[in-house]
CSV table of C-alpha atoms and ligand atoms in Angstrom, one decimal:
chain,number,residue,atom,x,y,z
A,260,MET,CA,39.3,-40.3,16.0
A,261,ALA,CA,41.2,-43.1,14.2
A,262,ARG,CA,39.2,-46.4,14.1
A,263,GLU,CA,40.9,-49.5,15.2
A,264,VAL,CA,41.2,-52.3,12.7
A,265,VAL,CA,42.8,-55.7,13.4
A,266,LEU,CA,45.5,-56.8,10.9
A,267,LEU,CA,46.1,-60.5,10.8
A,268,PRO,CA,48.7,-61.1,8.0
A,269,GLY,CA,48.5,-64.9,8.1
A,270,ASP,CA,50.6,-67.3,6.1
A,271,GLY,CA,52.2,-67.7,2.6
A,272,ILE,CA,51.6,-64.7,0.6
A,273,GLY,CA,49.3,-63.2,3.4
A,274,PRO,CA,52.1,-60.8,4.8
A,275,GLU,CA,53.0,-59.6,1.4
A,276,VAL,CA,49.5,-58.7,0.1
A,277,CYS,CA,48.4,-57.5,3.5
A,278,ALA,CA,51.3,-55.1,3.6
A,279,ALA,CA,50.4,-53.9,0.1
A,280,ALA,CA,46.7,-53.3,1.1
A,281,ARG,CA,47.7,-51.5,4.3
A,282,ARG,CA,50.0,-49.2,2.5
A,283,ALA,CA,47.2,-48.4,-0.1
A,284,VAL,CA,44.8,-47.7,2.8
A,285,ASP,CA,47.2,-45.5,4.6
A,286,ALA,CA,47.8,-43.5,1.4
A,287,THR,CA,44.2,-42.4,1.4
A,288,GLY,CA,44.8,-40.5,4.6
A,289,VAL,CA,41.9,-42.2,6.4
A,290,GLY,CA,42.0,-42.5,10.2
A,291,VAL,CA,42.6,-46.1,10.6
A,292,ARG,CA,44.8,-47.4,13.5
A,293,TRP,CA,46.1,-50.9,12.7
A,294,VAL,CA,46.4,-53.5,15.5
A,295,LEU,CA,48.7,-56.3,14.4
A,296,PHE,CA,48.4,-59.8,15.6
A,297,GLU,CA,50.3,-62.8,14.5
A,298,ALA,CA,48.2,-65.9,13.9
A,299,GLY,CA,48.3,-68.9,11.4
A,300,VAL,CA,50.6,-71.9,11.0
A,301,GLU,CA,53.8,-70.2,10.4
A,302,SER,CA,53.7,-68.4,13.8
A,303,ALA,CA,52.2,-71.1,15.7
A,304,ALA,CA,55.4,-72.4,17.1
A,305,ARG,CA,56.5,-69.0,18.4
A,306,GLN,CA,52.8,-68.4,19.8
A,307,GLY,CA,51.8,-71.7,21.0
A,308,SER,CA,48.8,-71.6,19.0
A,309,THR,CA,47.4,-71.1,15.3
A,310,LEU,CA,45.0,-68.6,16.8
A,311,PRO,CA,45.9,-66.9,19.9
A,312,ASP,CA,43.0,-65.8,22.2
A,313,ASP,CA,44.3,-62.2,22.2
A,314,ALA,CA,44.0,-62.0,18.5
A,315,VAL,CA,40.4,-63.2,18.5
A,316,ASN,CA,39.4,-60.9,21.5
A,317,ALA,CA,41.0,-58.0,19.6
A,318,VAL,CA,38.8,-58.7,16.4
A,319,ARG,CA,35.7,-59.1,18.7
A,320,GLN,CA,36.4,-55.8,20.2
A,321,ALA,CA,37.4,-53.7,17.1
A,322,GLY,CA,34.5,-55.4,15.2
A,323,ALA,CA,36.5,-55.3,12.0
A,324,ALA,CA,39.6,-57.0,10.7
A,325,LEU,CA,41.7,-57.4,7.5
A,326,LYS,CA,43.0,-60.9,7.3
A,327,GLY,CA,45.5,-62.8,5.1
A,328,PRO,CA,45.0,-66.4,4.3
A,329,MET,CA,46.1,-69.0,6.8
A,330,GLY,CA,47.2,-72.5,6.3
A,331,ALA,CA,46.3,-75.6,8.1
A,332,LEU,CA,48.4,-77.9,10.5
A,333,ALA,CA,48.5,-81.5,9.4
A,334,GLY,CA,46.8,-83.9,11.6
A,335,GLY,CA,43.2,-82.8,11.3
A,336,ALA,CA,43.3,-79.8,13.7
A,337,THR,CA,40.8,-77.1,12.8
A,338,PRO,CA,42.3,-74.6,10.5
A,339,PRO,CA,42.6,-71.2,12.1
A,340,THR,CA,40.5,-69.6,9.5
A,341,VAL,CA,37.7,-71.8,10.3
A,342,GLU,CA,38.2,-71.6,14.1
A,343,LEU,CA,38.1,-67.7,13.8
A,344,ARG,CA,34.9,-67.9,11.9
A,345,ARG,CA,33.3,-70.3,14.6
A,346,ARG,CA,34.5,-68.2,17.6
A,347,LEU,CA,33.3,-64.9,16.2
A,348,ASP,CA,30.1,-66.6,14.7
A,349,LEU,CA,31.0,-65.2,11.3
A,350,HIS,CA,28.2,-67.0,9.7
A,351,ALA,CA,28.0,-65.7,6.2
A,352,ALA,CA,30.7,-65.5,3.5
A,353,VAL,CA,30.3,-62.9,0.8
A,354,ARG,CA,32.4,-63.0,-2.4
A,355,PRO,CA,31.8,-60.3,-4.9
A,356,VAL,CA,32.9,-61.5,-8.4
A,357,LEU,CA,33.3,-58.6,-10.6
A,358,SER,CA,34.9,-58.1,-14.1
A,359,LEU,CA,37.8,-55.8,-13.7
A,360,PRO,CA,39.2,-53.4,-16.5
A,361,GLY,CA,42.4,-54.5,-18.1
A,362,VAL,CA,42.0,-58.2,-16.9
A,363,ALA,CA,41.4,-60.2,-20.1
A,364,THR,CA,38.8,-62.9,-19.5
A,365,ARG,CA,36.2,-64.6,-21.7
A,366,TYR,CA,33.3,-62.3,-20.3
A,367,GLU,CA,33.2,-58.6,-19.8
A,368,ASP,CA,30.3,-57.7,-17.7
A,369,VAL,CA,30.3,-60.2,-14.8
A,370,ASP,CA,28.8,-58.8,-11.6
A,371,LEU,CA,27.9,-61.5,-9.2
A,372,VAL,CA,27.9,-61.8,-5.4
A,373,PHE,CA,28.2,-65.1,-3.9
A,374,VAL,CA,26.8,-65.7,-0.4
A,375,ARG,CA,27.3,-68.9,1.6
A,376,ASP,CA,26.9,-70.2,5.0
A,377,THR,CA,30.0,-71.1,7.0
A,378,SER,CA,28.5,-72.3,10.3
A,379,GLU,CA,27.2,-75.8,9.2
A,380,GLY,CA,26.6,-77.8,6.1
A,381,GLN,CA,29.4,-80.3,5.2
A,382,TYR,CA,32.2,-78.3,7.0
A,383,THR,CA,31.1,-79.2,10.4
A,384,GLY,CA,34.1,-81.6,10.8
A,385,LEU,CA,31.8,-84.4,12.0
A,386,GLU,CA,33.6,-87.2,10.3
A,387,HIS,CA,34.4,-90.7,11.5
A,388,ARG,CA,35.5,-94.1,10.3
A,389,VAL,CA,32.7,-96.5,10.6
A,390,THR,CA,34.8,-99.6,9.9
A,391,PRO,CA,38.1,-100.1,8.1
A,392,GLY,CA,37.3,-99.1,4.5
A,393,MET,CA,34.3,-97.1,5.3
A,394,ALA,CA,34.1,-93.5,6.5
A,395,GLN,CA,31.3,-91.1,7.0
A,396,SER,CA,30.8,-87.4,7.3
A,397,ILE,CA,27.6,-85.6,8.5
A,398,LYS,CA,26.1,-82.6,6.9
A,399,VAL,CA,24.1,-80.5,9.2
A,400,THR,CA,21.3,-78.2,8.2
A,401,THR,CA,19.2,-76.1,10.7
A,402,ASP,CA,16.3,-74.0,10.0
A,403,LEU,CA,17.9,-71.2,12.3
A,404,ALA,CA,21.1,-71.0,10.3
A,405,SER,CA,19.4,-71.3,7.0
A,406,MET,CA,16.9,-68.4,7.8
A,407,ARG,CA,19.6,-66.3,9.1
A,408,LEU,CA,21.7,-66.8,6.0
A,409,ALA,CA,18.8,-66.2,3.6
A,410,ARG,CA,17.8,-63.0,5.5
A,411,PHE,CA,21.5,-61.9,5.2
A,412,ALA,CA,21.6,-62.6,1.4
A,413,PHE,CA,18.3,-61.0,0.6
A,414,SER,CA,19.1,-58.0,2.7
A,415,LEU,CA,22.4,-57.6,0.9
A,416,ALA,CA,20.6,-57.9,-2.5
A,417,ARG,CA,18.0,-55.2,-1.4
A,418,SER,CA,20.7,-52.8,-0.1
A,419,GLN,CA,22.7,-53.1,-3.4
A,420,GLY,CA,19.6,-52.7,-5.6
A,421,ARG,CA,20.0,-56.1,-7.1
A,422,ARG,CA,17.1,-58.0,-8.8
A,423,ARG,CA,17.5,-61.6,-8.5
A,424,VAL,CA,18.7,-64.3,-5.9
A,425,THR,CA,19.6,-67.7,-7.3
A,426,VAL,CA,19.6,-70.4,-4.6
A,427,ALA,CA,21.9,-73.4,-5.5
A,428,HIS,CA,20.9,-76.7,-4.0
A,429,LYS,CA,20.5,-80.5,-4.5
A,430,ALA,CA,17.2,-80.8,-2.8
A,431,ALA,CA,16.0,-83.5,-5.1
A,432,LEU,CA,18.6,-86.0,-3.8
A,433,LEU,CA,19.3,-84.5,-0.3
A,434,LYS,CA,15.7,-84.2,0.5
A,435,LEU,CA,16.0,-83.4,4.3
A,436,THR,CA,19.1,-81.2,4.4
A,437,ASP,CA,18.8,-79.3,1.2
A,438,GLY,CA,15.2,-79.5,1.3
A,439,LEU,CA,15.1,-77.8,4.7
A,440,PHE,CA,17.5,-75.2,3.3
A,441,LEU,CA,15.4,-74.4,0.3
A,442,GLU,CA,12.1,-74.2,2.4
A,443,CYS,CA,13.8,-71.7,4.6
A,444,VAL,CA,15.0,-69.6,1.6
A,445,ARG,CA,11.4,-69.7,0.1
A,446,HIS,CA,10.0,-68.5,3.5
A,447,VAL,CA,12.4,-65.6,3.7
A,448,ALA,CA,12.0,-64.6,0.0
A,449,ARG,CA,8.3,-63.8,0.7
A,450,SER,CA,9.4,-60.8,2.7
A,451,PHE,CA,11.4,-59.4,-0.2
A,452,PRO,CA,8.7,-59.3,-3.0
A,453,GLU,CA,10.7,-57.0,-5.3
A,454,LEU,CA,13.5,-59.7,-5.6
A,455,LEU,CA,13.1,-62.7,-7.9
A,456,LEU,CA,14.0,-66.0,-6.3
A,457,GLU,CA,15.4,-68.6,-8.7
A,458,GLU,CA,15.9,-72.2,-7.5
A,459,MET,CA,18.6,-74.2,-9.3
A,460,ASP,CA,20.5,-77.4,-9.0
A,461,ALA,CA,24.1,-76.6,-8.0
A,462,ASP,CA,25.4,-78.5,-11.0
A,463,THR,CA,23.1,-76.8,-13.5
A,464,LEU,CA,24.2,-73.5,-12.1
A,465,CYS,CA,27.9,-74.3,-12.7
A,466,LEU,CA,27.0,-75.1,-16.3
A,467,GLN,CA,25.0,-71.9,-16.7
A,468,LEU,CA,27.8,-69.7,-15.0
A,469,VAL,CA,30.4,-71.0,-17.4
A,470,ARG,CA,28.0,-70.5,-20.4
A,471,ASP,CA,26.7,-66.9,-19.4
A,472,PRO,CA,27.6,-65.6,-16.0
A,473,THR,CA,25.9,-62.3,-16.9
A,474,ARG,CA,22.4,-63.6,-16.5
A,475,HIS,CA,22.9,-64.1,-12.8
A,476,ASP,CA,23.1,-61.8,-9.8
A,477,VAL,CA,23.3,-62.9,-6.1
A,478,ILE,CA,23.9,-66.6,-5.6
A,479,LEU,CA,23.0,-68.0,-2.4
A,480,ALA,CA,24.3,-71.5,-1.2
A,481,GLN,CA,25.3,-73.6,1.7
A,482,ASN,CA,28.8,-74.2,2.6
A,483,LEU,CA,30.4,-76.6,0.3
A,484,HIS,CA,28.4,-75.7,-3.0
A,485,GLY,CA,28.9,-72.0,-2.1
A,486,ARG,CA,32.7,-72.3,-1.9
A,487,MET,CA,32.9,-74.2,-5.3
A,488,LEU,CA,30.7,-71.9,-7.0
A,489,ALA,CA,32.6,-68.8,-5.7
A,490,HIS,CA,35.8,-70.3,-7.0
A,491,LEU,CA,34.2,-71.0,-10.3
A,492,GLY,CA,33.3,-67.4,-10.3
A,493,ALA,CA,36.8,-66.3,-9.7
A,494,GLY,CA,37.8,-68.2,-12.6
A,495,LEU,CA,35.5,-66.1,-14.8
A,496,VAL,CA,37.1,-62.7,-13.8
A,497,GLY,CA,40.8,-63.3,-13.6
A,498,GLY,CA,41.5,-65.9,-10.9
A,499,ALA,CA,42.1,-66.2,-7.2
A,500,GLY,CA,44.3,-63.0,-7.1
A,501,VAL,CA,41.5,-60.6,-7.9
A,502,VAL,CA,38.5,-61.6,-5.8
A,503,PRO,CA,37.9,-60.3,-2.3
A,504,GLY,CA,35.7,-61.6,0.4
A,505,ALA,CA,34.0,-60.7,3.8
A,506,ASN,CA,33.0,-62.9,6.6
A,507,VAL,CA,30.1,-61.4,8.5
A,508,GLY,CA,28.5,-62.0,11.8
A,509,ASP,CA,26.4,-59.9,14.1
A,510,GLY,CA,28.6,-56.8,14.9
A,511,CYS,CA,31.8,-58.2,13.4
A,512,ALA,CA,33.3,-58.5,9.9
A,513,VAL,CA,36.6,-60.0,8.8
A,514,PHE,CA,37.7,-59.2,5.3
A,515,GLU,CA,39.8,-61.7,3.6
A,516,PRO,CA,40.6,-62.6,-0.1
A,517,LEU,CA,39.1,-65.7,-1.8
A,518,HIS,CA,42.5,-67.0,-2.3
A,519,GLY,CA,44.6,-69.2,0.0
A,520,THR,CA,48.2,-69.1,1.0
A,521,ALA,CA,49.6,-69.8,-2.5
A,522,PRO,CA,52.8,-71.6,-1.2
A,523,ASP,CA,54.1,-71.6,-4.8
A,524,LEU,CA,54.3,-67.7,-4.7
A,525,ALA,CA,55.2,-67.1,-1.1
A,526,GLY,CA,58.3,-65.0,-0.4
A,527,ARG,CA,58.9,-64.3,-4.2
A,528,GLY,CA,57.2,-60.8,-4.2
A,529,VAL,CA,55.0,-61.5,-7.3
A,530,ALA,CA,51.6,-62.1,-5.6
A,531,ASN,CA,48.8,-60.1,-6.9
A,532,PRO,CA,47.5,-57.8,-4.1
A,533,THR,CA,44.4,-56.9,-6.1
A,534,ALA,CA,42.1,-59.3,-4.1
A,535,MET,CA,43.5,-57.9,-0.7
A,536,MET,CA,43.3,-54.2,-1.8
A,537,ARG,CA,39.6,-55.0,-2.9
A,538,CYS,CA,39.0,-56.4,0.7
A,539,ALA,CA,40.4,-53.1,2.0
A,540,VAL,CA,37.8,-51.3,-0.1
A,541,LEU,CA,35.1,-53.4,1.5
A,542,LEU,CA,36.4,-52.7,4.9
A,543,LEU,CA,36.5,-49.0,4.3
A,544,ARG,CA,32.8,-49.1,3.0
A,545,HIS,CA,32.0,-51.2,6.1
A,546,LEU,CA,33.6,-48.5,8.3
A,547,GLY,CA,31.6,-45.9,6.6
A,548,GLU,CA,34.7,-44.3,5.1
A,549,ARG,CA,33.3,-43.9,1.6
A,550,ASP,CA,35.7,-41.3,0.5
A,551,ALA,CA,38.7,-43.3,1.3
A,552,ALA,CA,37.1,-46.6,-0.3
A,553,GLU,CA,36.3,-44.8,-3.4
A,554,LYS,CA,39.9,-43.2,-3.7
A,555,LEU,CA,41.4,-46.6,-3.3
A,556,ASP,CA,39.0,-48.4,-5.6
A,557,THR,CA,39.4,-45.8,-8.3
A,558,ALA,CA,43.2,-45.9,-8.0
A,559,LEU,CA,43.3,-49.7,-8.2
A,560,LEU,CA,40.8,-49.8,-11.2
A,561,SER,CA,42.9,-47.2,-13.1
A,562,VAL,CA,46.2,-49.0,-12.7
A,563,LEU,CA,44.5,-52.2,-13.8
A,564,ARG,CA,42.8,-50.4,-16.8
A,565,ALA,CA,46.1,-48.8,-17.9
A,566,GLY,CA,47.7,-52.3,-17.9
A,567,ARG,CA,51.3,-51.1,-17.8
A,568,VAL,CA,51.9,-52.5,-14.4
A,569,ARG,CA,50.3,-55.9,-13.7
A,570,THR,CA,51.4,-59.0,-11.8
A,571,PRO,CA,52.3,-62.3,-13.7
A,572,ASP,CA,48.9,-63.9,-12.7
A,573,VAL,CA,47.1,-61.4,-15.0
A,574,GLY,CA,49.6,-61.5,-17.8
A,575,GLY,CA,52.3,-59.0,-16.6
A,576,HIS,CA,55.6,-58.8,-15.2
A,577,ALA,CA,55.4,-56.6,-12.3
A,578,THR,CA,56.2,-57.4,-8.6
A,579,THR,CA,53.8,-56.9,-5.8
A,580,GLN,CA,55.7,-53.9,-4.7
A,581,GLU,CA,55.8,-52.3,-8.2
A,582,PHE,CA,52.0,-52.8,-8.4
A,583,THR,CA,51.5,-51.3,-5.0
A,584,ASP,CA,53.7,-48.3,-5.8
A,585,ALA,CA,51.6,-47.5,-8.8
A,586,VAL,CA,48.3,-47.8,-6.9
A,587,VAL,CA,49.8,-45.5,-4.1
A,588,ALA,CA,51.0,-43.1,-6.6
A,589,VAL,CA,47.6,-42.6,-8.3
A,590,ILE,CA,46.1,-42.1,-4.8
A,591,GLY,CA,48.8,-39.6,-4.0
A,592,ALA,CA,48.0,-37.7,-7.3
A,593,GLY,CA,44.3,-37.7,-6.8
B,199,ATP,P1,45.5,-73.0,0.4
B,199,ATP,O1,45.8,-74.4,0.6
B,199,ATP,O2,46.0,-72.1,1.4
B,199,ATP,O3,44.2,-72.7,-0.1
B,199,ATP,P2,46.4,-73.1,-2.4
B,199,ATP,O4,47.7,-72.9,-3.0
B,199,ATP,O5,45.8,-74.5,-2.4
B,199,ATP,O6,46.5,-72.6,-0.9
B,199,ATP,P3,45.2,-70.7,-3.3
B,199,ATP,O7,46.2,-70.1,-2.5
B,199,ATP,O8,43.8,-70.2,-3.4
B,199,ATP,O9,45.4,-72.2,-3.1
B,199,ATP,O10,45.9,-70.5,-4.9
B,199,ATP,C1,45.8,-71.5,-5.9
B,199,ATP,C2,46.8,-70.9,-6.9
B,199,ATP,O11,46.4,-69.5,-7.4
B,199,ATP,C3,48.2,-70.5,-6.3
B,199,ATP,O12,49.0,-71.6,-6.2
B,199,ATP,C4,48.6,-69.4,-7.1
B,199,ATP,O13,49.4,-69.8,-8.1
B,199,ATP,C5,47.5,-68.7,-7.5
B,199,ATP,N1,47.2,-67.5,-6.6
B,199,ATP,C6,46.4,-67.6,-5.6
B,199,ATP,N2,46.3,-66.3,-4.9
B,199,ATP,C7,47.2,-65.5,-5.7
B,199,ATP,C8,47.5,-64.1,-5.8
B,199,ATP,N3,47.2,-63.2,-4.8
B,199,ATP,N4,48.4,-63.7,-6.8
B,199,ATP,C9,48.8,-64.4,-7.8
B,199,ATP,N5,48.3,-65.8,-7.8
B,199,ATP,C10,47.6,-66.3,-6.8
């Protein structure tokens, strides 16, 4: 029986790269039934909301979604991407950063997984103006969220046969918040004796990643540090257009690329659908559809390796459609 998966194309280049990923998934012949919902800034006027309840409920019910990037309304309203994570309690963001064949970069063997919290830290939206000329934001760290995230990261490292978890922090300065986070990570690490825990200042880690990313493995951080580190990681392997992501909670996972709406490319048909296709690979693995996942992954990597068809962001001239045609052709020939 076909598994239901919610499709949220989103804003900007979202609909273009989602259509490409959907075509590639369908070409594998896997039994996926897409349930399409409009959400995001561009559909807000039509829908009366950037994130309609129907869409959230559908994701909750299906337990899995493929989501394009969504923008944010001016005026401080919570961005729909953040709201979706909150409403579904998708507390962990995973960003696998992997060197890809045919994508020329400074390093060849990068294989990192960034895991960050998305439920608290600096992104709580707790900001206020104290007096004119002075504003304040509140960073929140709880032991419950920190333990939950650390358990998630260590379990992921164990399930993928990885060896090391590096926790990024600033506990020397932020003694209470980052200090508590670090304490929780140390506590959880004791239950995973086969994994090496490395503690590192977030700034030192940035420097090390740029100098030699191959010495790291799983990188665990709170919200803001984690987001910045993952973007740094994306820069090491070819940019925003090639890194996928998963936002995971209990019983629900939403797969979305690291990149945003890329307004400079929207509607031009030249966005790189690699990140979104790699999201689809993660989605298929999550659904237990290993054959379809490997078919899509192998086809994508072989098109990238051949290098004849590539989008402008990775040095080519192909359109999104031409790249997708090439991937679909390889799947069909397999
Ligand atoms: P947002 O505000 O939604 O995060 P943004 O433009 O600030 O959008 P990104 O969308 O992540 O941030 O993109 C930054 C730049 O990276 C884009 O302007 C674009 O040039 C490039 N980029 C992002 N995604 C892709 C992609 N899939 N293919 C090609 N280039 C991309």
